[in-house]
Every structure is written in C-alpha cells, then in structure tokens.
C-alpha cells in the first residue's frame, strides 16, 4: 500500500518506479494525478485506479501482471498512454472504458493469440500498439 498521500490533492505526477510495491492502494484521493509511474515493482493486479479520472499516462512496465480484467480500467476515461511492457500478460479484457487511449505498449509479455487482445477494439482513439516479443500466432 502507498501511504501518506491523502493530503496531496494537487499532485499531478507521481513517480514510484523500482520500489517493492505489491498492490495499488492509497491513491484514491489523488484526483488531479495525470502521470503515474509504478514500473519495476511487484504488482500482480491492476486495481485501485478507478477514482483517477484525470490520469493520462500510466506506466506499469516490469511488474507481475497476468491479465487486465473487465473492470480493472474502469474510470480511467482520460488515459492516453499505457505501458505494460515486461509483465506476464496473457489476456486483455478491460479496455471498454479507455476511449481516450492512444498508445499501448505490450512488448515482452505472454500474449499467445490475437483473440487475447479483442477488447482493444473498444479503445477507439488508439494510434499505436506495440506487441513485439510475444508468442502470438495468427491462426
């Protein structure tokens, strides 16, 4: 849990890469946060982000995330750039709430089939997707 951030309502950028964070908790009062960098931690699930409606850039690269669930990105209506490189991703389900998403980085994961990424069709503003170094087969 990320403690002691309750009084920082005006915080716009939070860089907490390469720590030992296991869960995304304690960020619910950061209503103006626009950039959140939690790369290189030990996070296994994407949750606790729904109150962050102003979040534009989210970096979760180098964690232990296996999937993006259907409601994991709920509330992230302003998200434009999402870095999920170097995780253990096998399935992506939660992109229905990310209409503003423009860039998505999925390199070096465990995505096996294009079908595992079908929810990306809901990210109607997407301009760039990187899926290199995944064991994807096309049929």
Short mmCIF file of N, CA and C in Angstrom, two decimals:
data_model
loop_
_atom_site.label_atom_id
_atom_site.label_comp_id
_atom_site.label_asym_id
_atom_site.label_seq_id
_atom_site.Cartn_x
_atom_site.Cartn_y
_atom_site.Cartn_z
N UNK A 1 0.84 -1.19 0.00
CA UNK A 1 0.00 0.00 0.00
C UNK A 1 0.88 1.24 0.00
N UNK A 2 0.43 2.26 -0.71
CA UNK A 2 1.15 3.52 -0.77
C UNK A 2 0.51 4.45 0.27
N UNK A 3 1.23 4.74 1.33
CA UNK A 3 0.69 5.50 2.46
C UNK A 3 0.98 7.00 2.35
N UNK A 4 0.28 7.77 3.12
CA UNK A 4 0.57 9.19 3.39
C UNK A 4 0.41 10.12 2.18
N UNK A 5 -0.45 9.80 1.25
CA UNK A 5 -0.64 10.67 0.10
C UNK A 5 -1.96 11.42 0.17
N UNK A 6 -2.73 11.22 1.24
CA UNK A 6 -4.08 11.77 1.35
C UNK A 6 -4.15 13.29 1.20
N UNK A 7 -3.18 14.03 1.69
CA UNK A 7 -3.23 15.48 1.65
C UNK A 7 -2.71 16.11 0.37
N UNK A 8 -2.35 15.30 -0.60
CA UNK A 8 -1.72 15.81 -1.82
C UNK A 8 -2.71 15.90 -2.98
N UNK A 9 -3.83 16.57 -2.74
CA UNK A 9 -4.89 16.65 -3.75
C UNK A 9 -4.46 17.33 -5.04
N UNK A 10 -3.43 18.17 -5.01
CA UNK A 10 -2.98 18.89 -6.21
C UNK A 10 -1.89 18.16 -6.98
N UNK A 11 -1.44 17.03 -6.47
CA UNK A 11 -0.35 16.28 -7.11
C UNK A 11 -0.74 15.85 -8.52
N UNK A 12 0.14 16.13 -9.49
CA UNK A 12 -0.13 15.79 -10.88
C UNK A 12 0.76 14.66 -11.39
N UNK A 13 1.96 14.50 -10.83
CA UNK A 13 2.90 13.48 -11.28
C UNK A 13 3.41 12.71 -10.06
N UNK A 14 3.35 11.38 -10.13
CA UNK A 14 3.86 10.52 -9.06
C UNK A 14 4.73 9.44 -9.68
N UNK A 15 6.02 9.47 -9.36
CA UNK A 15 6.99 8.51 -9.89
C UNK A 15 7.44 7.61 -8.75
N UNK A 16 7.05 6.35 -8.78
CA UNK A 16 7.40 5.40 -7.72
C UNK A 16 7.93 4.10 -8.31
N UNK A 17 8.71 4.22 -9.37
CA UNK A 17 9.28 3.05 -10.01
C UNK A 17 10.36 2.40 -9.16
N UNK A 18 10.55 1.10 -9.37
CA UNK A 18 11.62 0.31 -8.75
C UNK A 18 11.58 0.38 -7.22
N UNK A 19 10.42 0.17 -6.68
CA UNK A 19 10.26 0.01 -5.24
C UNK A 19 9.80 -1.43 -5.00
N UNK A 20 9.15 -1.68 -3.92
CA UNK A 20 8.65 -3.03 -3.64
C UNK A 20 7.14 -3.03 -3.47
N UNK A 21 6.49 -2.22 -4.25
CA UNK A 21 5.03 -2.09 -4.17
C UNK A 21 4.39 -3.35 -4.75
N UNK A 22 3.47 -3.94 -3.98
CA UNK A 22 2.79 -5.16 -4.40
C UNK A 22 1.35 -4.92 -4.83
N UNK A 23 0.74 -3.87 -4.28
CA UNK A 23 -0.65 -3.55 -4.60
C UNK A 23 -0.80 -2.07 -4.85
N UNK A 24 -1.73 -1.74 -5.73
CA UNK A 24 -2.04 -0.33 -5.98
C UNK A 24 -3.16 0.06 -5.03
N UNK A 25 -2.80 0.69 -3.93
CA UNK A 25 -3.76 1.14 -2.92
C UNK A 25 -3.29 2.48 -2.37
N UNK A 26 -4.24 3.27 -1.90
CA UNK A 26 -3.90 4.53 -1.27
C UNK A 26 -3.81 5.72 -2.21
N UNK A 27 -4.28 5.57 -3.44
CA UNK A 27 -4.20 6.65 -4.42
C UNK A 27 -5.54 7.34 -4.65
N UNK A 28 -6.58 6.89 -3.97
CA UNK A 28 -7.94 7.35 -4.27
C UNK A 28 -8.17 8.84 -4.09
N UNK A 29 -7.34 9.53 -3.32
CA UNK A 29 -7.52 10.97 -3.11
C UNK A 29 -6.69 11.83 -4.06
N UNK A 30 -5.96 11.21 -4.96
CA UNK A 30 -5.13 11.95 -5.92
C UNK A 30 -5.95 12.27 -7.16
N UNK A 31 -6.97 13.07 -6.98
CA UNK A 31 -7.95 13.34 -8.03
C UNK A 31 -7.39 14.09 -9.24
N UNK A 32 -6.25 14.77 -9.09
CA UNK A 32 -5.68 15.54 -10.20
C UNK A 32 -4.47 14.87 -10.82
N UNK A 33 -4.15 13.66 -10.38
CA UNK A 33 -2.96 12.99 -10.90
C UNK A 33 -3.11 12.74 -12.41
N UNK A 34 -2.07 13.08 -13.16
CA UNK A 34 -2.07 12.91 -14.61
C UNK A 34 -1.05 11.87 -15.07
N UNK A 35 0.04 11.72 -14.31
CA UNK A 35 1.09 10.76 -14.65
C UNK A 35 1.38 9.90 -13.43
N UNK A 36 1.28 8.59 -13.59
CA UNK A 36 1.56 7.64 -12.52
C UNK A 36 2.53 6.60 -13.05
N UNK A 37 3.72 6.54 -12.45
CA UNK A 37 4.75 5.60 -12.87
C UNK A 37 5.04 4.64 -11.73
N UNK A 38 4.66 3.39 -11.92
CA UNK A 38 4.89 2.33 -10.93
C UNK A 38 5.68 1.19 -11.56
N UNK A 39 6.56 1.50 -12.50
CA UNK A 39 7.31 0.44 -13.18
C UNK A 39 8.29 -0.24 -12.23
N UNK A 40 8.61 -1.49 -12.54
CA UNK A 40 9.64 -2.20 -11.80
C UNK A 40 9.28 -2.52 -10.37
N UNK A 41 8.02 -2.73 -10.09
CA UNK A 41 7.58 -3.12 -8.75
C UNK A 41 7.16 -4.59 -8.77
N UNK A 42 6.31 -4.98 -7.84
CA UNK A 42 5.87 -6.38 -7.72
C UNK A 42 4.36 -6.47 -7.80
N UNK A 43 3.76 -5.61 -8.59
CA UNK A 43 2.31 -5.53 -8.72
C UNK A 43 1.81 -6.71 -9.55
N UNK A 44 0.75 -7.37 -9.05
CA UNK A 44 0.18 -8.52 -9.76
C UNK A 44 -1.19 -8.24 -10.36
N UNK A 45 -1.90 -7.26 -9.83
CA UNK A 45 -3.25 -6.93 -10.31
C UNK A 45 -3.38 -5.42 -10.51
N UNK A 46 -4.13 -5.05 -11.52
CA UNK A 46 -4.41 -3.64 -11.78
C UNK A 46 -5.76 -3.32 -11.14
N UNK A 47 -5.72 -2.66 -10.01
CA UNK A 47 -6.95 -2.23 -9.34
C UNK A 47 -6.64 -1.00 -8.51
N UNK A 48 -7.67 -0.37 -7.96
CA UNK A 48 -7.45 0.82 -7.15
C UNK A 48 -7.25 2.09 -7.94
N UNK A 49 -7.51 2.05 -9.24
CA UNK A 49 -7.26 3.22 -10.09
C UNK A 49 -8.54 3.95 -10.49
N UNK A 50 -9.69 3.37 -10.25
CA UNK A 50 -10.94 3.93 -10.77
C UNK A 50 -11.22 5.38 -10.39
N UNK A 51 -10.79 5.89 -9.22
CA UNK A 51 -11.06 7.31 -8.93
C UNK A 51 -10.19 8.28 -9.73
N UNK A 52 -9.19 7.79 -10.45
CA UNK A 52 -8.20 8.66 -11.10
C UNK A 52 -8.64 9.04 -12.51
N UNK A 53 -9.73 9.76 -12.61
CA UNK A 53 -10.32 10.09 -13.91
C UNK A 53 -9.48 11.07 -14.73
N UNK A 54 -8.52 11.76 -14.11
CA UNK A 54 -7.65 12.69 -14.83
C UNK A 54 -6.35 12.05 -15.31
N UNK A 55 -6.13 10.78 -14.96
CA UNK A 55 -4.89 10.09 -15.30
C UNK A 55 -4.73 9.97 -16.81
N UNK A 56 -3.58 10.45 -17.32
CA UNK A 56 -3.30 10.42 -18.76
C UNK A 56 -2.23 9.41 -19.12
N UNK A 57 -1.23 9.24 -18.25
CA UNK A 57 -0.11 8.33 -18.53
C UNK A 57 0.04 7.37 -17.35
N UNK A 58 0.02 6.07 -17.66
CA UNK A 58 0.17 5.04 -16.63
C UNK A 58 1.26 4.08 -17.07
N UNK A 59 2.31 3.97 -16.24
CA UNK A 59 3.42 3.06 -16.53
C UNK A 59 3.44 1.95 -15.49
N UNK A 60 3.10 0.75 -15.92
CA UNK A 60 3.14 -0.43 -15.06
C UNK A 60 4.11 -1.47 -15.64
N UNK A 61 5.08 -1.03 -16.42
CA UNK A 61 6.05 -1.95 -17.02
C UNK A 61 6.86 -2.65 -15.94
N UNK A 62 7.30 -3.87 -16.25
CA UNK A 62 8.20 -4.58 -15.36
C UNK A 62 7.59 -5.01 -14.05
N UNK A 63 6.32 -5.37 -14.05
CA UNK A 63 5.67 -5.90 -12.86
C UNK A 63 5.33 -7.38 -13.10
N UNK A 64 4.36 -7.91 -12.38
CA UNK A 64 4.00 -9.32 -12.47
C UNK A 64 2.53 -9.50 -12.89
N UNK A 65 2.02 -8.59 -13.68
CA UNK A 65 0.60 -8.58 -14.06
C UNK A 65 0.33 -9.65 -15.12
N UNK A 66 -0.70 -10.48 -14.86
CA UNK A 66 -1.03 -11.58 -15.78
C UNK A 66 -2.21 -11.28 -16.68
N UNK A 67 -3.13 -10.45 -16.23
CA UNK A 67 -4.26 -10.08 -17.09
C UNK A 67 -4.82 -8.73 -16.70
N UNK A 68 -5.54 -8.15 -17.64
CA UNK A 68 -6.28 -6.92 -17.41
C UNK A 68 -7.74 -7.32 -17.42
N UNK A 69 -8.37 -7.31 -16.25
CA UNK A 69 -9.76 -7.74 -16.12
C UNK A 69 -10.74 -6.73 -16.69
N UNK A 70 -11.97 -7.17 -16.84
CA UNK A 70 -13.02 -6.37 -17.48
C UNK A 70 -13.26 -5.04 -16.78
N UNK A 71 -13.07 -4.96 -15.47
CA UNK A 71 -13.35 -3.71 -14.75
C UNK A 71 -12.09 -3.03 -14.21
N UNK A 72 -10.92 -3.55 -14.54
CA UNK A 72 -9.67 -3.00 -13.98
C UNK A 72 -9.39 -1.56 -14.39
N UNK A 73 -9.82 -1.16 -15.56
CA UNK A 73 -9.53 0.18 -16.06
C UNK A 73 -10.74 1.10 -15.98
N UNK A 74 -11.76 0.66 -15.29
CA UNK A 74 -12.99 1.45 -15.15
C UNK A 74 -12.66 2.80 -14.51
N UNK A 75 -13.20 3.86 -15.08
CA UNK A 75 -12.98 5.20 -14.55
C UNK A 75 -11.80 5.94 -15.15
N UNK A 76 -10.94 5.25 -15.89
CA UNK A 76 -9.75 5.89 -16.47
C UNK A 76 -10.10 6.50 -17.83
N UNK A 77 -11.03 7.42 -17.80
CA UNK A 77 -11.58 7.99 -19.03
C UNK A 77 -10.62 8.93 -19.76
N UNK A 78 -9.57 9.41 -19.08
CA UNK A 78 -8.61 10.32 -19.70
C UNK A 78 -7.32 9.63 -20.12
N UNK A 79 -7.19 8.34 -19.84
CA UNK A 79 -5.95 7.61 -20.10
C UNK A 79 -5.59 7.65 -21.58
N UNK A 80 -4.38 8.14 -21.88
CA UNK A 80 -3.91 8.26 -23.26
C UNK A 80 -2.74 7.33 -23.57
N UNK A 81 -1.91 7.07 -22.56
CA UNK A 81 -0.73 6.22 -22.78
C UNK A 81 -0.62 5.22 -21.64
N UNK A 82 -0.47 3.93 -22.00
CA UNK A 82 -0.44 2.85 -21.02
C UNK A 82 0.71 1.92 -21.36
N UNK A 83 1.68 1.82 -20.45
CA UNK A 83 2.85 0.97 -20.67
C UNK A 83 2.73 -0.28 -19.79
N UNK A 84 2.61 -1.42 -20.45
CA UNK A 84 2.53 -2.72 -19.77
C UNK A 84 3.65 -3.65 -20.23
N UNK A 85 4.74 -3.10 -20.73
CA UNK A 85 5.87 -3.93 -21.18
C UNK A 85 6.40 -4.77 -20.02
N UNK A 86 6.99 -5.90 -20.38
CA UNK A 86 7.70 -6.77 -19.43
C UNK A 86 6.84 -7.16 -18.22
N UNK A 87 5.65 -7.65 -18.50
CA UNK A 87 4.81 -8.25 -17.46
C UNK A 87 4.62 -9.72 -17.85
N UNK A 88 3.56 -10.33 -17.39
CA UNK A 88 3.25 -11.72 -17.72
C UNK A 88 1.86 -11.82 -18.33
N UNK A 89 1.49 -10.78 -19.05
CA UNK A 89 0.13 -10.68 -19.60
C UNK A 89 -0.21 -11.81 -20.55
N UNK A 90 -1.38 -12.40 -20.31
CA UNK A 90 -1.91 -13.44 -21.19
C UNK A 90 -3.23 -13.03 -21.82
N UNK A 91 -3.98 -12.16 -21.15
CA UNK A 91 -5.30 -11.77 -21.64
C UNK A 91 -5.59 -10.31 -21.31
N UNK A 92 -6.25 -9.63 -22.24
CA UNK A 92 -6.65 -8.24 -22.07
C UNK A 92 -8.16 -8.14 -22.22
N UNK A 93 -8.85 -7.77 -21.16
CA UNK A 93 -10.31 -7.68 -21.22
C UNK A 93 -10.84 -6.29 -20.92
N UNK A 94 -10.08 -5.44 -20.28
CA UNK A 94 -10.63 -4.23 -19.69
C UNK A 94 -10.50 -2.93 -20.43
N UNK A 95 -10.61 -2.93 -21.75
CA UNK A 95 -10.38 -1.68 -22.46
C UNK A 95 -11.66 -0.97 -22.89
N UNK A 96 -12.80 -1.37 -22.37
CA UNK A 96 -14.06 -0.73 -22.70
C UNK A 96 -14.20 0.69 -22.19
N UNK A 97 -13.45 1.05 -21.15
CA UNK A 97 -13.54 2.37 -20.53
C UNK A 97 -12.46 3.33 -21.04
N UNK A 98 -11.65 2.91 -21.99
CA UNK A 98 -10.47 3.69 -22.36
C UNK A 98 -10.59 4.31 -23.75
N UNK A 99 -11.66 5.02 -23.99
CA UNK A 99 -11.89 5.63 -25.31
C UNK A 99 -10.82 6.65 -25.69
N UNK A 100 -10.11 7.22 -24.71
CA UNK A 100 -9.07 8.22 -24.99
C UNK A 100 -7.70 7.62 -25.23
N UNK A 101 -7.55 6.31 -25.03
CA UNK A 101 -6.24 5.66 -25.14
C UNK A 101 -5.69 5.79 -26.56
N UNK A 102 -4.44 6.29 -26.66
CA UNK A 102 -3.79 6.47 -27.95
C UNK A 102 -2.58 5.56 -28.13
N UNK A 103 -1.85 5.29 -27.05
CA UNK A 103 -0.63 4.48 -27.14
C UNK A 103 -0.68 3.37 -26.09
N UNK A 104 -0.41 2.14 -26.55
CA UNK A 104 -0.42 0.98 -25.67
C UNK A 104 0.81 0.14 -25.95
N UNK A 105 1.60 -0.11 -24.92
CA UNK A 105 2.85 -0.85 -25.06
C UNK A 105 2.73 -2.19 -24.34
N UNK A 106 2.75 -3.28 -25.12
CA UNK A 106 2.53 -4.63 -24.60
C UNK A 106 3.71 -5.55 -24.90
N UNK A 107 4.85 -5.02 -25.26
CA UNK A 107 6.02 -5.81 -25.62
C UNK A 107 6.47 -6.70 -24.47
N UNK A 108 7.05 -7.84 -24.82
CA UNK A 108 7.65 -8.75 -23.84
C UNK A 108 6.66 -9.24 -22.79
N UNK A 109 5.55 -9.79 -23.26
CA UNK A 109 4.56 -10.40 -22.39
C UNK A 109 4.33 -11.84 -22.84
N UNK A 110 3.19 -12.41 -22.51
CA UNK A 110 2.88 -13.80 -22.85
C UNK A 110 1.56 -13.90 -23.61
N UNK A 111 1.30 -12.91 -24.46
CA UNK A 111 0.10 -12.93 -25.29
C UNK A 111 0.30 -13.95 -26.41
N UNK A 112 -0.65 -14.91 -26.54
CA UNK A 112 -0.49 -16.01 -27.48
C UNK A 112 -1.30 -15.87 -28.76
N UNK A 113 -2.42 -15.16 -28.70
CA UNK A 113 -3.28 -15.08 -29.87
C UNK A 113 -3.88 -13.69 -29.98
N UNK A 114 -4.19 -13.30 -31.20
CA UNK A 114 -4.83 -12.01 -31.43
C UNK A 114 -6.13 -11.92 -30.64
N UNK A 115 -6.83 -13.05 -30.49
CA UNK A 115 -8.09 -13.08 -29.74
C UNK A 115 -7.91 -12.63 -28.29
N UNK A 116 -6.72 -12.80 -27.74
CA UNK A 116 -6.44 -12.37 -26.37
C UNK A 116 -6.47 -10.86 -26.22
N UNK A 117 -6.51 -10.15 -27.35
CA UNK A 117 -6.48 -8.69 -27.34
C UNK A 117 -7.75 -8.07 -27.92
N UNK A 118 -8.82 -8.84 -28.05
CA UNK A 118 -10.05 -8.36 -28.69
C UNK A 118 -10.65 -7.11 -28.05
N UNK A 119 -10.49 -6.95 -26.75
CA UNK A 119 -11.10 -5.79 -26.09
C UNK A 119 -10.47 -4.47 -26.54
N UNK A 120 -9.34 -4.53 -27.21
CA UNK A 120 -8.70 -3.30 -27.71
C UNK A 120 -9.55 -2.60 -28.76
N UNK A 121 -10.47 -3.32 -29.38
CA UNK A 121 -11.35 -2.71 -30.38
C UNK A 121 -12.20 -1.61 -29.76
N UNK A 122 -12.36 -1.62 -28.45
CA UNK A 122 -13.16 -0.60 -27.76
C UNK A 122 -12.36 0.67 -27.50
N UNK A 123 -11.05 0.60 -27.66
CA UNK A 123 -10.19 1.77 -27.49
C UNK A 123 -10.16 2.52 -28.82
N UNK A 124 -11.20 3.29 -29.08
CA UNK A 124 -11.44 3.86 -30.41
C UNK A 124 -10.43 4.93 -30.84
N UNK A 125 -9.65 5.48 -29.92
CA UNK A 125 -8.67 6.52 -30.27
C UNK A 125 -7.26 5.97 -30.44
N UNK A 126 -7.10 4.65 -30.33
CA UNK A 126 -5.76 4.05 -30.34
C UNK A 126 -5.04 4.36 -31.65
N UNK A 127 -3.77 4.77 -31.53
CA UNK A 127 -2.95 5.10 -32.68
C UNK A 127 -1.71 4.22 -32.77
N UNK A 128 -1.27 3.71 -31.63
CA UNK A 128 -0.02 2.94 -31.60
C UNK A 128 -0.15 1.80 -30.60
N UNK A 129 0.14 0.58 -31.08
CA UNK A 129 0.17 -0.59 -30.21
C UNK A 129 1.47 -1.33 -30.49
N UNK A 130 2.25 -1.60 -29.45
CA UNK A 130 3.48 -2.39 -29.59
C UNK A 130 3.26 -3.74 -28.93
N UNK A 131 3.37 -4.82 -29.72
CA UNK A 131 3.20 -6.17 -29.19
C UNK A 131 4.38 -7.07 -29.55
N UNK A 132 5.53 -6.48 -29.81
CA UNK A 132 6.70 -7.27 -30.16
C UNK A 132 7.15 -8.13 -28.98
N UNK A 133 7.84 -9.22 -29.30
CA UNK A 133 8.34 -10.18 -28.31
C UNK A 133 7.23 -10.80 -27.47
N UNK A 134 6.16 -11.21 -28.13
CA UNK A 134 5.09 -12.01 -27.54
C UNK A 134 4.98 -13.27 -28.41
N UNK A 135 4.55 -14.39 -27.84
CA UNK A 135 4.41 -15.62 -28.64
C UNK A 135 3.09 -15.68 -29.40
N UNK A 136 2.75 -14.61 -30.13
CA UNK A 136 1.47 -14.51 -30.83
C UNK A 136 1.50 -15.33 -32.12
N UNK A 137 0.41 -16.08 -32.32
CA UNK A 137 0.23 -16.77 -33.60
C UNK A 137 -1.05 -16.24 -34.24
N UNK A 138 -1.08 -16.22 -35.54
CA UNK A 138 -2.22 -15.64 -36.26
C UNK A 138 -3.20 -16.69 -36.78
N UNK A 139 -3.13 -17.88 -36.32
CA UNK A 139 -4.13 -18.82 -36.80
C UNK A 139 -3.79 -20.20 -36.65
#
